[in-house]
PDB file of C-alpha atoms in Angstrom:
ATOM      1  CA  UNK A   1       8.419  29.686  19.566  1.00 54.00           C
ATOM      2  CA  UNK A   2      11.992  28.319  20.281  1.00 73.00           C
ATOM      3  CA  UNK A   3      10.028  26.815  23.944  1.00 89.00           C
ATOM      4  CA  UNK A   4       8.296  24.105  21.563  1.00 92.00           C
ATOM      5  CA  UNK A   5      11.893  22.770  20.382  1.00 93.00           C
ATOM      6  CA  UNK A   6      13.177  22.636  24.203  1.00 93.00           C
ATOM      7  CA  UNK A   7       9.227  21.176  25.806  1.00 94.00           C
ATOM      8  CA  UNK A   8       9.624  18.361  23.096  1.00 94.00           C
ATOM      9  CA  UNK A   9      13.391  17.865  24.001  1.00 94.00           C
ATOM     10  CA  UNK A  10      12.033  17.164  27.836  1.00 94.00           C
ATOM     11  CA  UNK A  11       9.345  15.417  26.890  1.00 94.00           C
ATOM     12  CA  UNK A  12      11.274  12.599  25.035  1.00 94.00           C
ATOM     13  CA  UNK A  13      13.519  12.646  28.056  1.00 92.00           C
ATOM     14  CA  UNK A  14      10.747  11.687  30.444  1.00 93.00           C
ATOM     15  CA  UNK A  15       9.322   8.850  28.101  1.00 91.00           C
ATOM     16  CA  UNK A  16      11.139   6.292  30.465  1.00 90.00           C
ATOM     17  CA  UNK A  17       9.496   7.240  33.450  1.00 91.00           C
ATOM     18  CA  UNK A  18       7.311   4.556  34.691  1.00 89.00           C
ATOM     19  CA  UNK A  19       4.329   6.416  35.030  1.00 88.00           C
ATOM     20  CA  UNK A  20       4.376   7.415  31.460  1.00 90.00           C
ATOM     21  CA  UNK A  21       5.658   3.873  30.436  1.00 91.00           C
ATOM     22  CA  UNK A  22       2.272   2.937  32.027  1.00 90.00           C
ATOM     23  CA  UNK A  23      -0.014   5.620  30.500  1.00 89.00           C
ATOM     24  CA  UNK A  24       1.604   4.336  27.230  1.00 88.00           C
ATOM     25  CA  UNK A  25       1.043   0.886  27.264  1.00 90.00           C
ATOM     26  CA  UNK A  26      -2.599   0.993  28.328  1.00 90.00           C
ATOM     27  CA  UNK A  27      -3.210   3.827  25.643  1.00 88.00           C
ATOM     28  CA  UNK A  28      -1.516   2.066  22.757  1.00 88.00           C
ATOM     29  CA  UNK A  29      -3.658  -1.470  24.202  1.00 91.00           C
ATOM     30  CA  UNK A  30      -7.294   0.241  24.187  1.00 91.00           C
ATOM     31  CA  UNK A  31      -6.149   2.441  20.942  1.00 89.00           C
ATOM     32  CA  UNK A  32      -5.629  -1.190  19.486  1.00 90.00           C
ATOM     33  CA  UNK A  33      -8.473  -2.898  20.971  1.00 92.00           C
ATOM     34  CA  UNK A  34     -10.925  -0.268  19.707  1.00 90.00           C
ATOM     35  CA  UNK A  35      -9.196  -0.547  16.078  1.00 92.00           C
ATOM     36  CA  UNK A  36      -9.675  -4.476  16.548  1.00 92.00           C
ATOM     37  CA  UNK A  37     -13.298  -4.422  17.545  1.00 93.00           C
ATOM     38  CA  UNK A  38     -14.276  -2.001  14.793  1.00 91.00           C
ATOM     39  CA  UNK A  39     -12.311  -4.065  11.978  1.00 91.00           C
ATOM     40  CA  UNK A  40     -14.165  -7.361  13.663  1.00 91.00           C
ATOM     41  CA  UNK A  41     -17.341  -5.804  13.556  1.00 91.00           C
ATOM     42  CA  UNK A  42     -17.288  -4.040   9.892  1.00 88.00           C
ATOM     43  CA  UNK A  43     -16.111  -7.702   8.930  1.00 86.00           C
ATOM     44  CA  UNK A  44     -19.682  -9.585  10.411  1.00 87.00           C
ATOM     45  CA  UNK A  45     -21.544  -6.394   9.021  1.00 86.00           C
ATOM     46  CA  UNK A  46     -19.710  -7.254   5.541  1.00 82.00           C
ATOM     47  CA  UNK A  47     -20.507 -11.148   5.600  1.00 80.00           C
ATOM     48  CA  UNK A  48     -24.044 -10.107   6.964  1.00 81.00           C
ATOM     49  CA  UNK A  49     -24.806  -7.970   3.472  1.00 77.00           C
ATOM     50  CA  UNK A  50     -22.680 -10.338   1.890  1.00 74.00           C
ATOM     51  CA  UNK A  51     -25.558 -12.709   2.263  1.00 76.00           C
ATOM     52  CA  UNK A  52     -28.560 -10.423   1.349  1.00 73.00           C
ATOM     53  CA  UNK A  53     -30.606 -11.598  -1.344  1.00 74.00           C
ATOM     54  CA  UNK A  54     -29.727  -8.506  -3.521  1.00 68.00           C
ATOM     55  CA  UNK A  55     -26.012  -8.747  -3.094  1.00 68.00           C
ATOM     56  CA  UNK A  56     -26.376 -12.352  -4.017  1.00 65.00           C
ATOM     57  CA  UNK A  57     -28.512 -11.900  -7.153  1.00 67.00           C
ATOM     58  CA  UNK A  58     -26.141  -9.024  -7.962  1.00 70.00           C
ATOM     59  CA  UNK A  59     -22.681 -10.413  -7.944  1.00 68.00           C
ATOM     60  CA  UNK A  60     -22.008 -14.176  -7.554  1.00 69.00           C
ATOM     61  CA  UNK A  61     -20.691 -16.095  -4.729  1.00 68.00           C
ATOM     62  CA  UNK A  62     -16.992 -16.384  -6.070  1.00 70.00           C
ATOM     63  CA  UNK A  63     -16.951 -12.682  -6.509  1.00 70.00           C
ATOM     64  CA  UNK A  64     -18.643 -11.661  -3.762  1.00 70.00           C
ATOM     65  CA  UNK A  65     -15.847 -13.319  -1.387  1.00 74.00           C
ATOM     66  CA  UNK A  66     -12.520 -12.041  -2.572  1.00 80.00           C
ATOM     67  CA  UNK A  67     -14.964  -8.534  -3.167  1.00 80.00           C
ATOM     68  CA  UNK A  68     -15.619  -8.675   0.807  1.00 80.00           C
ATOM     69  CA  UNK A  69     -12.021  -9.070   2.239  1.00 83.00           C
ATOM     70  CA  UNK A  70     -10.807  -6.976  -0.199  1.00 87.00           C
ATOM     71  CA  UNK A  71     -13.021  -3.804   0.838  1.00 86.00           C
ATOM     72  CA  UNK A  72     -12.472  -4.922   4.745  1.00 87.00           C
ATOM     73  CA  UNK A  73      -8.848  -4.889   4.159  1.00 89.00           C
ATOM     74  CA  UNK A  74      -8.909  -1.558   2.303  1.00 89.00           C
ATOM     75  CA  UNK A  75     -11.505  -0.061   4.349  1.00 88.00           C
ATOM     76  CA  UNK A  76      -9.631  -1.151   7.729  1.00 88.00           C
ATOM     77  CA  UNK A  77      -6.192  -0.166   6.774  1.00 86.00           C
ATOM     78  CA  UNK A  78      -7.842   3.421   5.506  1.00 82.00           C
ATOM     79  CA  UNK A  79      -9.648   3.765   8.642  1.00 83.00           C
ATOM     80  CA  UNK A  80      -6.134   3.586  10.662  1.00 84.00           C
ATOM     81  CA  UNK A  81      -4.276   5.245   8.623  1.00 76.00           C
ATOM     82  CA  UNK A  82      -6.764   8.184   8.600  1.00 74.00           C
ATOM     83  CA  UNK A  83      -7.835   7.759  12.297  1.00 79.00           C
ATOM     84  CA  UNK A  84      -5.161   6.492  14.097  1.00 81.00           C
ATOM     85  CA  UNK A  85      -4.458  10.433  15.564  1.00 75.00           C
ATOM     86  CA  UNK A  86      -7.781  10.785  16.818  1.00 78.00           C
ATOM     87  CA  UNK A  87      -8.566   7.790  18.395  1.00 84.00           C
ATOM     88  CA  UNK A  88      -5.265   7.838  20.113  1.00 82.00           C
ATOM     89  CA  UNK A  89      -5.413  11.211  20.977  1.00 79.00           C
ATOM     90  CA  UNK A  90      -8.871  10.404  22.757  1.00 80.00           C
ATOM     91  CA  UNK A  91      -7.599   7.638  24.378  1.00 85.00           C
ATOM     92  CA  UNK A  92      -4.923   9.105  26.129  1.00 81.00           C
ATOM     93  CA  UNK A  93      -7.168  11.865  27.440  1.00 77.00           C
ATOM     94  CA  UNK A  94      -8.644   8.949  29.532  1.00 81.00           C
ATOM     95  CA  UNK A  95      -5.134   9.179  31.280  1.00 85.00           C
ATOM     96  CA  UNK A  96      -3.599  12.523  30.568  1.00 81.00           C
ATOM     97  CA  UNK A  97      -3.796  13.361  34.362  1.00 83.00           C
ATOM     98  CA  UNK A  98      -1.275  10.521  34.876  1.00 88.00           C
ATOM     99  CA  UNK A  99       1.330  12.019  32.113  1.00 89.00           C
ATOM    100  CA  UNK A 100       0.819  15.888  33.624  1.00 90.00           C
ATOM    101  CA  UNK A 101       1.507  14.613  36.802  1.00 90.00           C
ATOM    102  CA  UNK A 102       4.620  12.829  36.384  1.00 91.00           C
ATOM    103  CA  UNK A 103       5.857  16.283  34.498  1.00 93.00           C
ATOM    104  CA  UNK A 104       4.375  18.187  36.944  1.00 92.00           C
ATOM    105  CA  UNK A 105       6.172  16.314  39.818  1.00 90.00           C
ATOM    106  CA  UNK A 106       9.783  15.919  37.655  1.00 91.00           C
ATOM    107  CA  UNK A 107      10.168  19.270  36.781  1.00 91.00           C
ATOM    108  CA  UNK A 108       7.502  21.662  38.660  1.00 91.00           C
ATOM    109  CA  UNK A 109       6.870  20.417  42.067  1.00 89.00           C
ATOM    110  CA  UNK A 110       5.366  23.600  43.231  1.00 87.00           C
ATOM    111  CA  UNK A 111       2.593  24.066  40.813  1.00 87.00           C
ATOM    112  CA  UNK A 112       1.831  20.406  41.124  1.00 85.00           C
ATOM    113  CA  UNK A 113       1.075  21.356  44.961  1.00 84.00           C
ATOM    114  CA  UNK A 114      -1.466  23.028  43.716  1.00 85.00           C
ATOM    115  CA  UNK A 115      -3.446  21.183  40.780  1.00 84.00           C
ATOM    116  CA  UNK A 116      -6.578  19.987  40.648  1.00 85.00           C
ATOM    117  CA  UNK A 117      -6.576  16.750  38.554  1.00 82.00           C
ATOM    118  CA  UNK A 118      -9.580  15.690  36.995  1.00 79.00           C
ATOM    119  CA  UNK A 119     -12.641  13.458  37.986  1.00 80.00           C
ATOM    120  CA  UNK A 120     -12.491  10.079  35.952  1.00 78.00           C
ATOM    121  CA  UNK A 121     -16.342  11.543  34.830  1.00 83.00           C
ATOM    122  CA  UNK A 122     -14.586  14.672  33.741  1.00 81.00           C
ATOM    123  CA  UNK A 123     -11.616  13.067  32.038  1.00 79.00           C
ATOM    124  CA  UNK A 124     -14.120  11.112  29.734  1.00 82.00           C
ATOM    125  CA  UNK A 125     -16.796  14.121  28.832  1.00 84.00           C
ATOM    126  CA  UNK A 126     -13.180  16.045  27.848  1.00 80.00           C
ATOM    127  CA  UNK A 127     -12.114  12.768  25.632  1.00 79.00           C
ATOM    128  CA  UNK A 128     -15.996  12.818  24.158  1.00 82.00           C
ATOM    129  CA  UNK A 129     -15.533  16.466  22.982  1.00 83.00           C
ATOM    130  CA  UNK A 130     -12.207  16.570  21.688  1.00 79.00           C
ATOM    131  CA  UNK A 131     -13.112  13.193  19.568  1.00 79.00           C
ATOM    132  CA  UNK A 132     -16.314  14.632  18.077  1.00 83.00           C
ATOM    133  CA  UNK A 133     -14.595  17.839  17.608  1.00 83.00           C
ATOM    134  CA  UNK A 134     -11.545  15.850  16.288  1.00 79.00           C
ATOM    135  CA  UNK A 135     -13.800  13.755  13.730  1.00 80.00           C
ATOM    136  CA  UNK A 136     -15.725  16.827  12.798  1.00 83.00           C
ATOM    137  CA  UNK A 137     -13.064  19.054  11.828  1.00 82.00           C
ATOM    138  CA  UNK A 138     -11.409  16.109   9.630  1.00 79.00           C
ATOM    139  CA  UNK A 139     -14.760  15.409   7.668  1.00 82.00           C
ATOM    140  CA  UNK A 140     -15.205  19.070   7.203  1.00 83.00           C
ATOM    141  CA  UNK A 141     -11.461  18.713   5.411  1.00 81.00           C
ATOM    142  CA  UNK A 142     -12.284  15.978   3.796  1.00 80.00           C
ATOM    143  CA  UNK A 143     -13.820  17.395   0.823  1.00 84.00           C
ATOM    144  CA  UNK A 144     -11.238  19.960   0.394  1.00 83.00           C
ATOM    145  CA  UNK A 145      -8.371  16.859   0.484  1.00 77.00           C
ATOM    146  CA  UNK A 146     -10.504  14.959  -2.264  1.00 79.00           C
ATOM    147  CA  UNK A 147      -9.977  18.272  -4.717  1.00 81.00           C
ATOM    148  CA  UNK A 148      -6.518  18.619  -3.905  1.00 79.00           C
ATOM    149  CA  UNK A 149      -5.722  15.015  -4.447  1.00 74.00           C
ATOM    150  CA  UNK A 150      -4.170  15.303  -7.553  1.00 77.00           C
ATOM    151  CA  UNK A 151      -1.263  17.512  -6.089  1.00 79.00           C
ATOM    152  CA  UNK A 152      -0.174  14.105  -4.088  1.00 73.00           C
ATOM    153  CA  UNK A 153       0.815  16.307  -1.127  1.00 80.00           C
ATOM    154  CA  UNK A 154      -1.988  18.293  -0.925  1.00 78.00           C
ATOM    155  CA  UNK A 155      -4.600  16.229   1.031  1.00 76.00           C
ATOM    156  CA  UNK A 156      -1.402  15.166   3.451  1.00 78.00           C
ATOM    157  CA  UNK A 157      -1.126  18.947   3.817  1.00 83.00           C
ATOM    158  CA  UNK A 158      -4.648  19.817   4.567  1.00 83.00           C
ATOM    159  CA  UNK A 159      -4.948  17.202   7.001  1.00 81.00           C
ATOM    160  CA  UNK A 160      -1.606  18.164   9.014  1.00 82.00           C
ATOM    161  CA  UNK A 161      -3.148  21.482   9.311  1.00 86.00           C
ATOM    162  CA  UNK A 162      -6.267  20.734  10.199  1.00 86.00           C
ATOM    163  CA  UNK A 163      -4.733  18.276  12.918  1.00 84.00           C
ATOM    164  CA  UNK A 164      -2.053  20.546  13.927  1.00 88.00           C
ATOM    165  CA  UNK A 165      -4.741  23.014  15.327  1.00 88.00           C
ATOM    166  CA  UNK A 166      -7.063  20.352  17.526  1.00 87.00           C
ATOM    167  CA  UNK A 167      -3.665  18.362  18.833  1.00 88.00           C
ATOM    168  CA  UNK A 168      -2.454  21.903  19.868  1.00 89.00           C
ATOM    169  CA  UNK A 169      -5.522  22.569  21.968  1.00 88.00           C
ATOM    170  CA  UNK A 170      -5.901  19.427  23.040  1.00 87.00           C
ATOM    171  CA  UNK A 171      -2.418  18.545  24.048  1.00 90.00           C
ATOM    172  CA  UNK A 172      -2.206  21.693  26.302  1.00 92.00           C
ATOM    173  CA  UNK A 173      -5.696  21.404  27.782  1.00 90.00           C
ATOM    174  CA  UNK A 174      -4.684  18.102  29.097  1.00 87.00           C
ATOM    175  CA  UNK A 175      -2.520  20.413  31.698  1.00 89.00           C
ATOM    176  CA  UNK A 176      -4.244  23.653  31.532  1.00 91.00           C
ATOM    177  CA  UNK A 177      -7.489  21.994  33.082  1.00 89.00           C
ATOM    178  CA  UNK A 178      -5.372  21.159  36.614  1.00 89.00           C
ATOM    179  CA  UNK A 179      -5.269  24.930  36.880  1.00 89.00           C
ATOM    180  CA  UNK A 180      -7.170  26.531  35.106  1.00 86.00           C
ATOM    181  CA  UNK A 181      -9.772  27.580  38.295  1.00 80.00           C
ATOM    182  CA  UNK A 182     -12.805  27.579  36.271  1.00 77.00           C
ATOM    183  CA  UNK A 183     -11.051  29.695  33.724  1.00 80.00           C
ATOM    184  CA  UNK A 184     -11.496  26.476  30.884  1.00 81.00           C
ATOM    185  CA  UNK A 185     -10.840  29.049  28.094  1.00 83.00           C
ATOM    186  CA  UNK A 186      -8.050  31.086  29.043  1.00 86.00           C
ATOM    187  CA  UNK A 187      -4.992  28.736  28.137  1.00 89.00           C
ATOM    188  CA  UNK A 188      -2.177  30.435  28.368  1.00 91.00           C
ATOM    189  CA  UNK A 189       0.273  29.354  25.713  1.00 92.00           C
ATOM    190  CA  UNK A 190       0.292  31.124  22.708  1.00 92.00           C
ATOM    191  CA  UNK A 191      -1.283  29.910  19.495  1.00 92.00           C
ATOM    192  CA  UNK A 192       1.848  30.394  17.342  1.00 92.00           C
ATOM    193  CA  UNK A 193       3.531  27.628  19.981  1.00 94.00           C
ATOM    194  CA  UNK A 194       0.261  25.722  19.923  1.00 93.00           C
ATOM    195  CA  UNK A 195       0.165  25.183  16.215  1.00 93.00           C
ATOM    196  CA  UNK A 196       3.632  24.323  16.696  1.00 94.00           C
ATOM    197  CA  UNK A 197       3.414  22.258  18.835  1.00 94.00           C
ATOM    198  CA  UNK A 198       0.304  20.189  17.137  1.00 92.00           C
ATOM    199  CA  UNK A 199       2.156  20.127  13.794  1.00 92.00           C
ATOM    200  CA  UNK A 200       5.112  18.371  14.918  1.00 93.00           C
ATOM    201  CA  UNK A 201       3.103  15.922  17.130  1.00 91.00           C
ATOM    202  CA  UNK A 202       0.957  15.294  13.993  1.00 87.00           C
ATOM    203  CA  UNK A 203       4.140  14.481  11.902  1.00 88.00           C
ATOM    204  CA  UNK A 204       5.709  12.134  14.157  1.00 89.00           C
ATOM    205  CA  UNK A 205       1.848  10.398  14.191  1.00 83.00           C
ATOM    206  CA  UNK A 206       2.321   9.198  10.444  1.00 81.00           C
ATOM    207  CA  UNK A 207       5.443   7.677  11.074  1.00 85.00           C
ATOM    208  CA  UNK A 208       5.350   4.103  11.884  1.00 81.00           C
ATOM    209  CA  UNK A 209       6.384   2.855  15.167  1.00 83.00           C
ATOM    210  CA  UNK A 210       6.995   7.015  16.186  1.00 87.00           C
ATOM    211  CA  UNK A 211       3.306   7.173  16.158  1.00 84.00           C
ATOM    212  CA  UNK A 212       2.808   4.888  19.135  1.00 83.00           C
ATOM    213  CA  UNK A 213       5.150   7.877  21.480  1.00 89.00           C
ATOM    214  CA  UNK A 214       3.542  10.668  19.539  1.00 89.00           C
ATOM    215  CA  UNK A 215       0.730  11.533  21.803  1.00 88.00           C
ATOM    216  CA  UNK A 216       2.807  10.811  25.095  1.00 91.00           C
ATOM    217  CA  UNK A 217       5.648  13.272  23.708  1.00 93.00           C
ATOM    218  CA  UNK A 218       2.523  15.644  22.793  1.00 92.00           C
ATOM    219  CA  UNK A 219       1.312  15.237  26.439  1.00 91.00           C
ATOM    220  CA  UNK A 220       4.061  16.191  28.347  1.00 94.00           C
ATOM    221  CA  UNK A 221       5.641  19.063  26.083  1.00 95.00           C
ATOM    222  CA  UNK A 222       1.918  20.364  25.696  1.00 94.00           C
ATOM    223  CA  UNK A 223       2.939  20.587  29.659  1.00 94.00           C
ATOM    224  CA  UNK A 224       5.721  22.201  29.910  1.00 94.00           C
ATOM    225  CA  UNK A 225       4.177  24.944  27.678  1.00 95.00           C
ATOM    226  CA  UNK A 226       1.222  25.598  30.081  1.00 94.00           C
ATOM    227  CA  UNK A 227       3.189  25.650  32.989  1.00 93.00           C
ATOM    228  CA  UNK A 228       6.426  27.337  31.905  1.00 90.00           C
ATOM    229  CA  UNK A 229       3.905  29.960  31.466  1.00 89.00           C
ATOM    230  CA  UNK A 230       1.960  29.596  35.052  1.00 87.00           C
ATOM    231  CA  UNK A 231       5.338  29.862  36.569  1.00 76.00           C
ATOM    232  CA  UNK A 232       6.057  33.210  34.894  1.00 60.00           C
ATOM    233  CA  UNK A 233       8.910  31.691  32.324  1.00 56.00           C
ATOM    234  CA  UNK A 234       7.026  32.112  29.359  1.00 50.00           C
TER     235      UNK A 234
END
């Protein structure tokens, strides 16, 4: 367990490279972008029903306004809040390769002889699964936040956990699948260190400002973990 402290340690040590200065910016820009064209569309899909003649015989037009940017406001700021880990995490499966690489080059040149990165078709039918798994697993903890909600922490609890499994898969797939040989299941970090590894990298995601490093932190400790244990230190 004590190799999750000392990946994450080395990971935040590499965040100035400019490779992963790159992968960053163009994963926090589409993470944004996609956030912006869902909020833009949910807001023409609001003034569209706004306008139906049942909305319109139901509340009146000086309600019906405020009530429509109130509920896109609400529903936009709930939908990052709540998603903001999953989308990003997708993203930056688009360019993972580019973050395992630059660890793989820094810190284990020899196994980075050998890696096989990913096709670009490849990289996006890996982003695909983990976000449907991602979204899946969330709404399938949904209803057991809504029944815990009057604990305050409970829901925040439910959801860490849930999230601290997929980001510890995901995060050390993104390195695992260089080497793997065919062998897609057989990761080799522990799940203890996994879980670990996932929780942490879901805290720092619902801290402002934090969040934005989160999954390039997650990235590269995610591999040091698979390849620490490739290289016979684990």
């Amino acid at each position: 367990m004590s190799a999750v402290p000392a990946a994450i340690v080395k990971a935040f040590g590499q965040l100035g490279d400019r490779a992963v200065v790159h992968v960053g910016l163009k994963s926090v820009a589409v993470t944004l972008a996609v956030f912006a064209a869902a909020s833009v569309g949910m807001w023409f899909a609001l003034g569209w029903l706004r306008q139906s003649p049942w909305i319109a015989a139901l509340l009146p037009a000086e309600v019906a306004g405020p009530l429509v940017v109130a509920v896109w406001l609400a529903v936009s700021l709930l939908a990052f809040w709540l998603l903001f880990r999953v989308v990003a995490l997708a993203v930056l499966q688009l360019f993972a390769d580019e973050v395992v690489a630059a660890v793989e080059a820094r810190h284990y040149p020899e196994l980075a002889s050998r890696a096989q990165p990913l096709p670009l078709a490849r990289e996006v039918a890996v982003a695909s699964k983990g976000l449907m798994r991602a979204l899946g697993y969330n709404l399938l903890a949904l209803p057991i936040a809504a029944v815990l909600v009057f604990t305050a922490i409970g829901p925040a609890l439910v959801f860490l956990g849930v999230n601290a499994v997929l980001l510890g898969r995901e995060l050390t797939d993104m390195a695992w699948l260089r080497h793997c040989e065919g062998d897609t299941r057989g990761n080799p970090v522990p799940r203890a260190e996994r879980i670990l590894l996932g929780a942490v990298v879901a805290g720092m995601m619902a801290v402002p400002l934090v969040n934005l490093v989160a999954p390039l932190v997650g990235a590269a400790a995610g591999t040091h973990l698979v390849l620490r244990r490739i290289g016979g230190k684990g």
